[in-house]
CSV table of C-alpha atoms in Angstrom, one decimal:
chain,number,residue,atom,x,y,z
A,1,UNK,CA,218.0,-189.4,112.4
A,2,UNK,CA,219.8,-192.5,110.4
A,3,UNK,CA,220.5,-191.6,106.7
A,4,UNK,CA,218.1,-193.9,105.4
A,5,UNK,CA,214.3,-194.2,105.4
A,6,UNK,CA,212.3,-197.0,104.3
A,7,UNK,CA,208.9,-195.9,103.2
A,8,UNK,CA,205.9,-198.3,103.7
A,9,UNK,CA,202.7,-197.2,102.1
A,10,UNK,CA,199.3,-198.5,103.8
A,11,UNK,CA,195.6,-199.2,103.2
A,12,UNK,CA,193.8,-201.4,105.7
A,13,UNK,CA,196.9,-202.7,106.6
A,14,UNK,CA,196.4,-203.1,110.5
A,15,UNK,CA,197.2,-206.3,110.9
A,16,UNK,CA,200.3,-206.0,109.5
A,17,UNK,CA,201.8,-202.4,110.4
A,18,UNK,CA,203.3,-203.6,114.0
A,19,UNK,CA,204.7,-206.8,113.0
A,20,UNK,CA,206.6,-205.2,109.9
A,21,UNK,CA,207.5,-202.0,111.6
A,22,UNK,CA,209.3,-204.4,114.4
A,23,UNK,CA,211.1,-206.2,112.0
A,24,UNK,CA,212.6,-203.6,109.7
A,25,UNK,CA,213.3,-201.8,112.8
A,26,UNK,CA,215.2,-204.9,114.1
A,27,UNK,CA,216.4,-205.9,110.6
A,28,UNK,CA,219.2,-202.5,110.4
A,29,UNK,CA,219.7,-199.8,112.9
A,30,UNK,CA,220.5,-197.6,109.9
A,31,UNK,CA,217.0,-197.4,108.8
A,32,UNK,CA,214.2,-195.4,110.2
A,33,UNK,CA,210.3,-195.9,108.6
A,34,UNK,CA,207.8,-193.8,107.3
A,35,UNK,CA,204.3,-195.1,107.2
A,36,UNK,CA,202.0,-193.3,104.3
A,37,UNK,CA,198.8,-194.1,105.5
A,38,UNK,CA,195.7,-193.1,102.9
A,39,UNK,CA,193.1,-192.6,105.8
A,40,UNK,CA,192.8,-196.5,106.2
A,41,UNK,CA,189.3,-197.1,107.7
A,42,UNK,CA,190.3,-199.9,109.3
A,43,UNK,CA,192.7,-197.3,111.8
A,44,UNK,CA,196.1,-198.3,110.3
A,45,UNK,CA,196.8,-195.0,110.6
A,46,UNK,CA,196.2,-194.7,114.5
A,47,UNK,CA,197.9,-197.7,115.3
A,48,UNK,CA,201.1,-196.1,113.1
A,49,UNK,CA,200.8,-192.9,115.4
A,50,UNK,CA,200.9,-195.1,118.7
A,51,UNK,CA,204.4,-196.9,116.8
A,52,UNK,CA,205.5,-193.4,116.4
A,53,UNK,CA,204.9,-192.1,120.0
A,54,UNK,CA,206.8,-195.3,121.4
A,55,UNK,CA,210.1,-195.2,119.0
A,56,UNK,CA,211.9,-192.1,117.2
A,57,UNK,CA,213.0,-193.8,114.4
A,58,UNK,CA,209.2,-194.6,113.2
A,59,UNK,CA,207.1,-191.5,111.6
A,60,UNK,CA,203.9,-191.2,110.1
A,61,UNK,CA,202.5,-189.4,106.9
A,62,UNK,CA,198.8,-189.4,107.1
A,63,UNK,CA,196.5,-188.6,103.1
A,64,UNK,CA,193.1,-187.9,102.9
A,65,UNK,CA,192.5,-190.6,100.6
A,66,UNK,CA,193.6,-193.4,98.9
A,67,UNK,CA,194.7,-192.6,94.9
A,68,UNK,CA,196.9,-195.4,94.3
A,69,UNK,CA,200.3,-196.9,95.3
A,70,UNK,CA,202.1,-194.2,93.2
A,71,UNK,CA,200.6,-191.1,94.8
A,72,UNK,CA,201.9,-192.4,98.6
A,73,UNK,CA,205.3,-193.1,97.0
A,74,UNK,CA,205.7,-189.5,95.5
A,75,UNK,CA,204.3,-187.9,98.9
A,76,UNK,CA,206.9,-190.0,100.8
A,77,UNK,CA,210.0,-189.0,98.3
A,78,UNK,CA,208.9,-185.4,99.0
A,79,UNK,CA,209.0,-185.8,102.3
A,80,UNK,CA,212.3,-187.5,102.3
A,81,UNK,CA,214.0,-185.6,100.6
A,82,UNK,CA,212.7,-182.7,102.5
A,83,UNK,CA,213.7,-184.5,105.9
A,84,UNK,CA,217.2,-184.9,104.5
A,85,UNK,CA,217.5,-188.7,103.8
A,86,UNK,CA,220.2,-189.9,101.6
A,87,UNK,CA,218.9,-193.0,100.7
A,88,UNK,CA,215.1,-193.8,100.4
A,89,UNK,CA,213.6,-197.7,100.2
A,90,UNK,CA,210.1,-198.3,98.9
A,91,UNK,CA,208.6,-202.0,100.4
A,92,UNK,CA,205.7,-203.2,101.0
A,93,UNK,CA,203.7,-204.0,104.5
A,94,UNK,CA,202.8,-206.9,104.3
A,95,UNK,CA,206.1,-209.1,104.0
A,96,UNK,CA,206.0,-210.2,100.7
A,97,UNK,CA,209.3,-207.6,101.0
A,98,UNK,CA,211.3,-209.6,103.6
A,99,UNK,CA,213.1,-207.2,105.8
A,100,UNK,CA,216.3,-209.7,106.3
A,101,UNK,CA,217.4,-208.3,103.1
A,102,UNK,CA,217.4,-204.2,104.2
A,103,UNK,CA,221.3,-204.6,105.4
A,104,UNK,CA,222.1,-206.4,101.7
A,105,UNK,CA,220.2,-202.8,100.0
A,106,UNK,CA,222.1,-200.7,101.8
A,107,UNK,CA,225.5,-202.4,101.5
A,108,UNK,CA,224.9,-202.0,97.7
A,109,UNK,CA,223.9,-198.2,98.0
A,110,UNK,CA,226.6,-197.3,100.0
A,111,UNK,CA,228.8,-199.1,97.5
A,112,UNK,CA,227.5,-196.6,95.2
A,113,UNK,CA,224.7,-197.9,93.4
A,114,UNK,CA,222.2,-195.0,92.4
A,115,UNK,CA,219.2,-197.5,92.5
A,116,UNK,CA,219.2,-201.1,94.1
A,117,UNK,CA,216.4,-203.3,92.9
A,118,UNK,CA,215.3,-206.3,94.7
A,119,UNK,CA,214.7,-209.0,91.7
A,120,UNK,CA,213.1,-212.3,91.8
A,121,UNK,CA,214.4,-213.0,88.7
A,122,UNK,CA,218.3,-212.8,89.1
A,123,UNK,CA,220.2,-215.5,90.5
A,124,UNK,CA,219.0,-216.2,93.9
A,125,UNK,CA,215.6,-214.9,93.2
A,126,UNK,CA,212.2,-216.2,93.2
A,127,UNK,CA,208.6,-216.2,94.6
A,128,UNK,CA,206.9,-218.4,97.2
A,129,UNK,CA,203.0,-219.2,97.4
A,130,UNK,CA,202.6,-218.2,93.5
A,131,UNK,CA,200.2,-219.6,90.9
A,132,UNK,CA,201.3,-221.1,87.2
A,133,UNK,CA,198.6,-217.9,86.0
A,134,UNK,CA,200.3,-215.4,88.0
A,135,UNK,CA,204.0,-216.2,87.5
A,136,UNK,CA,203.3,-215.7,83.7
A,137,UNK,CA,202.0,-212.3,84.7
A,138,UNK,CA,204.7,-211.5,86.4
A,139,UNK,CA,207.5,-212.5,84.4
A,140,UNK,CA,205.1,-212.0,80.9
A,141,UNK,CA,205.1,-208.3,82.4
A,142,UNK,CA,208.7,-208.1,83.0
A,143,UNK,CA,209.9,-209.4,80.0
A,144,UNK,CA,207.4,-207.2,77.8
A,145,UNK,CA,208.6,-203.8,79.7
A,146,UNK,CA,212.3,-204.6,78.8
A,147,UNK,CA,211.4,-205.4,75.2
A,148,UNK,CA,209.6,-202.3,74.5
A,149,UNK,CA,211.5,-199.9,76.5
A,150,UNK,CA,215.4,-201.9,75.4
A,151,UNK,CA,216.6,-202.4,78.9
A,152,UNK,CA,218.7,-205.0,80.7
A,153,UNK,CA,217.0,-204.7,84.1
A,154,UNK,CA,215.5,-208.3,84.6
A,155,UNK,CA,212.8,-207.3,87.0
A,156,UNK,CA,210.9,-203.7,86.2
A,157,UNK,CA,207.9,-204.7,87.8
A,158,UNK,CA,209.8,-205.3,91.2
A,159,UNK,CA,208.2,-203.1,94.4
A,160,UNK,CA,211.0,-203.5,96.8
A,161,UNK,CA,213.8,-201.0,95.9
A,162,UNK,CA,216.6,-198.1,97.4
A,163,UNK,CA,216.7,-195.1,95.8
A,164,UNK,CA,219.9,-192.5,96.0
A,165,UNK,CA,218.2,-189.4,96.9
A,166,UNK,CA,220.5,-187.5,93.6
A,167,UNK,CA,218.3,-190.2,91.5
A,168,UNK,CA,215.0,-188.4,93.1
A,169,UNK,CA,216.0,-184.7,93.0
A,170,UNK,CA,216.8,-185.8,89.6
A,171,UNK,CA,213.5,-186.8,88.4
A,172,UNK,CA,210.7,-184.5,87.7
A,173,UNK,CA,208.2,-185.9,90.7
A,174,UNK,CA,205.4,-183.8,89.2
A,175,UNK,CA,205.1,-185.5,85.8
A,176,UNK,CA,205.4,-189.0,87.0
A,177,UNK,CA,201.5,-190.1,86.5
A,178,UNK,CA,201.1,-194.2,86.6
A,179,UNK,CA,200.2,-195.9,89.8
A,180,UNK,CA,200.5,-199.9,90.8
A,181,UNK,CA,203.4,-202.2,88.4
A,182,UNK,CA,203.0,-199.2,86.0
A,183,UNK,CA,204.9,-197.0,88.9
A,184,UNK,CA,207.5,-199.2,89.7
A,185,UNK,CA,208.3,-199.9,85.9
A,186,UNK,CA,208.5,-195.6,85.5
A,187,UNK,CA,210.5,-195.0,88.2
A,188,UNK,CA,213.4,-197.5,87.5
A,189,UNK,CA,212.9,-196.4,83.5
A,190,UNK,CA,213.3,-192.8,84.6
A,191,UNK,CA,216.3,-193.6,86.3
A,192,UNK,CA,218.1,-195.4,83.7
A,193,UNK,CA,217.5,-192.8,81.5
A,194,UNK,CA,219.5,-190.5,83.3
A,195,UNK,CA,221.9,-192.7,83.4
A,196,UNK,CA,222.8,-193.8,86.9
A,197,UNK,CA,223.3,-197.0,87.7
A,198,UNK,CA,220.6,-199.9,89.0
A,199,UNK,CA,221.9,-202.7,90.6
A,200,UNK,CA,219.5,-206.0,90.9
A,201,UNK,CA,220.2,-207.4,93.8
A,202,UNK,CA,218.4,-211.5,94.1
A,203,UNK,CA,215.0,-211.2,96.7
A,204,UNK,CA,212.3,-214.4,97.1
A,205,UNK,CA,209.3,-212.4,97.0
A,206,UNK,CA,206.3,-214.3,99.6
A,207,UNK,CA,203.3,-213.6,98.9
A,208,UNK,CA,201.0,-211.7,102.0
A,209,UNK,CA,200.4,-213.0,104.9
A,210,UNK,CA,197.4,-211.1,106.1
A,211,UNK,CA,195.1,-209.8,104.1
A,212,UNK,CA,194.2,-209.4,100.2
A,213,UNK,CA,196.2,-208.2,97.8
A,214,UNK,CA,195.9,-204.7,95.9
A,215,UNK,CA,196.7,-205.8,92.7
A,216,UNK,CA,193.2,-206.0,90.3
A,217,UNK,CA,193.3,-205.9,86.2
A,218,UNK,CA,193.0,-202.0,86.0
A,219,UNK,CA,196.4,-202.1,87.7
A,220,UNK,CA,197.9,-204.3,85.0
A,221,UNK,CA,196.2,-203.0,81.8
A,222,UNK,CA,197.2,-199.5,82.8
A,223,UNK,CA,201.1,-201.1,83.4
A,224,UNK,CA,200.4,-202.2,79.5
A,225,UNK,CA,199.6,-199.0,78.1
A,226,UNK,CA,201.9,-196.9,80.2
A,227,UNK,CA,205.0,-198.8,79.0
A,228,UNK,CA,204.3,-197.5,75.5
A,229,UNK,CA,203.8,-193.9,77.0
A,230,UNK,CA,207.5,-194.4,78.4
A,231,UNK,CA,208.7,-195.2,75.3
A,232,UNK,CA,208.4,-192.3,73.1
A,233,UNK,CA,207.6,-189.4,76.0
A,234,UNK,CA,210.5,-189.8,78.5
């Protein structure tokens, strides 16, 4: 078992689950993966369990249903940490989270950051195959998190991240309640507040290859309100 596990939530994702798996795989031998599958109908979740059978360093959660990109996250870190992984990566499966940069994430781990955050909007960073409209979400987003909640971190919304398993044991898991952009912007506020320390490291975020995207406006209104939440309950 490697210290580190990369944890790669699905949903109809079958188009996608061998190509990524391969690459992260071949990206840093000090990785293993854990697919969270939420009973994809389209039999991501078999297809996972054949990668698993075939190579030790790929495993397989399998939910009974899909409740959101938060809920698989959460399952994983319990798992994780259960499994006894010292450092646990969140990305997504459908390369908008370029693998090349899993040796880059670990480097800054082991060089004791608590939380390394892959930012498109740090030196270095950007997006490919994005809209005028949704670049203004994005960074509109990003820029109205750190106002509210008084942080430096120039990307909150940002998906692709390595946690320090002390920053999860840390964190009560049970009372972490958003889902989607509204996750990701939790998590990284939680950790802040106990005060370790995130590191942004510069990512160019593609968008997917295959498939359609999971982000909708329930996603981003609840990331709205949820900011406000964080402010005056965590």
């Amino acid at each position: 078992m490697n210290r580190a596990l990369v944890c790669i939530p699905t949903y109809n994702e079958r188009e996608n689950i061998g190509p990524i798996t391969q690459a992260v795989l071949a990206a840093d031998p000090r990785v293993d993966i854990l697919v969270v599958d939420d009973n994809s109908p389209d039999g991501t979740g078999q297809l996972a369990d054949e990668l698993a059978a075939k190579n030790p360093r790929v495993r397989v959660l399998h939910r009974e249903k899909k409740e959101g990109l938060g809920r698989a996250y959460l399952a994983a870190f319990r798992w994780a940490l259960a499994e006894g992984y010292t450092y646990i990566l969140e990305m997504d499966a459908d390369f908008s989270h370029d693998p090349r940069y899993l040796p880059t994430f670990l480097d800054a781990a082991e060089g004791g950051a608590d939380l390394v955050l892959g930012s498109r909007y740090v030196a270095g960073g950007g997006t490919v195959n994005w809209g005028v409209g949704r670049k203004i979400i994005s960074r509109g987003g990003s820029l109205y998190a750190r106002s509210i909640l008084g942080v430096d971190v120039r990307d909150l919304t940002g998906g692709f991240k390595c946690f320090n398993r002390r920053v999860l044991e840390s964190i009560d898991l049970d009372d972490v309640r958003s889902t989607g952009y509204a996750f990701q912007i939790e998590l990284t506020y939680r950790t802040l507040r106990k005060g370790f320390a995130v590191r942004e490291v510069p990512i160019v975020f593609e968008d997917r290859r295959v498939g359609h995207s999971k982000m909708n406006k329930k996603i981003f209104v609840e990331a709205l309100g949820m900011v406000w939440k964080l402010r005056f309950t965590v």
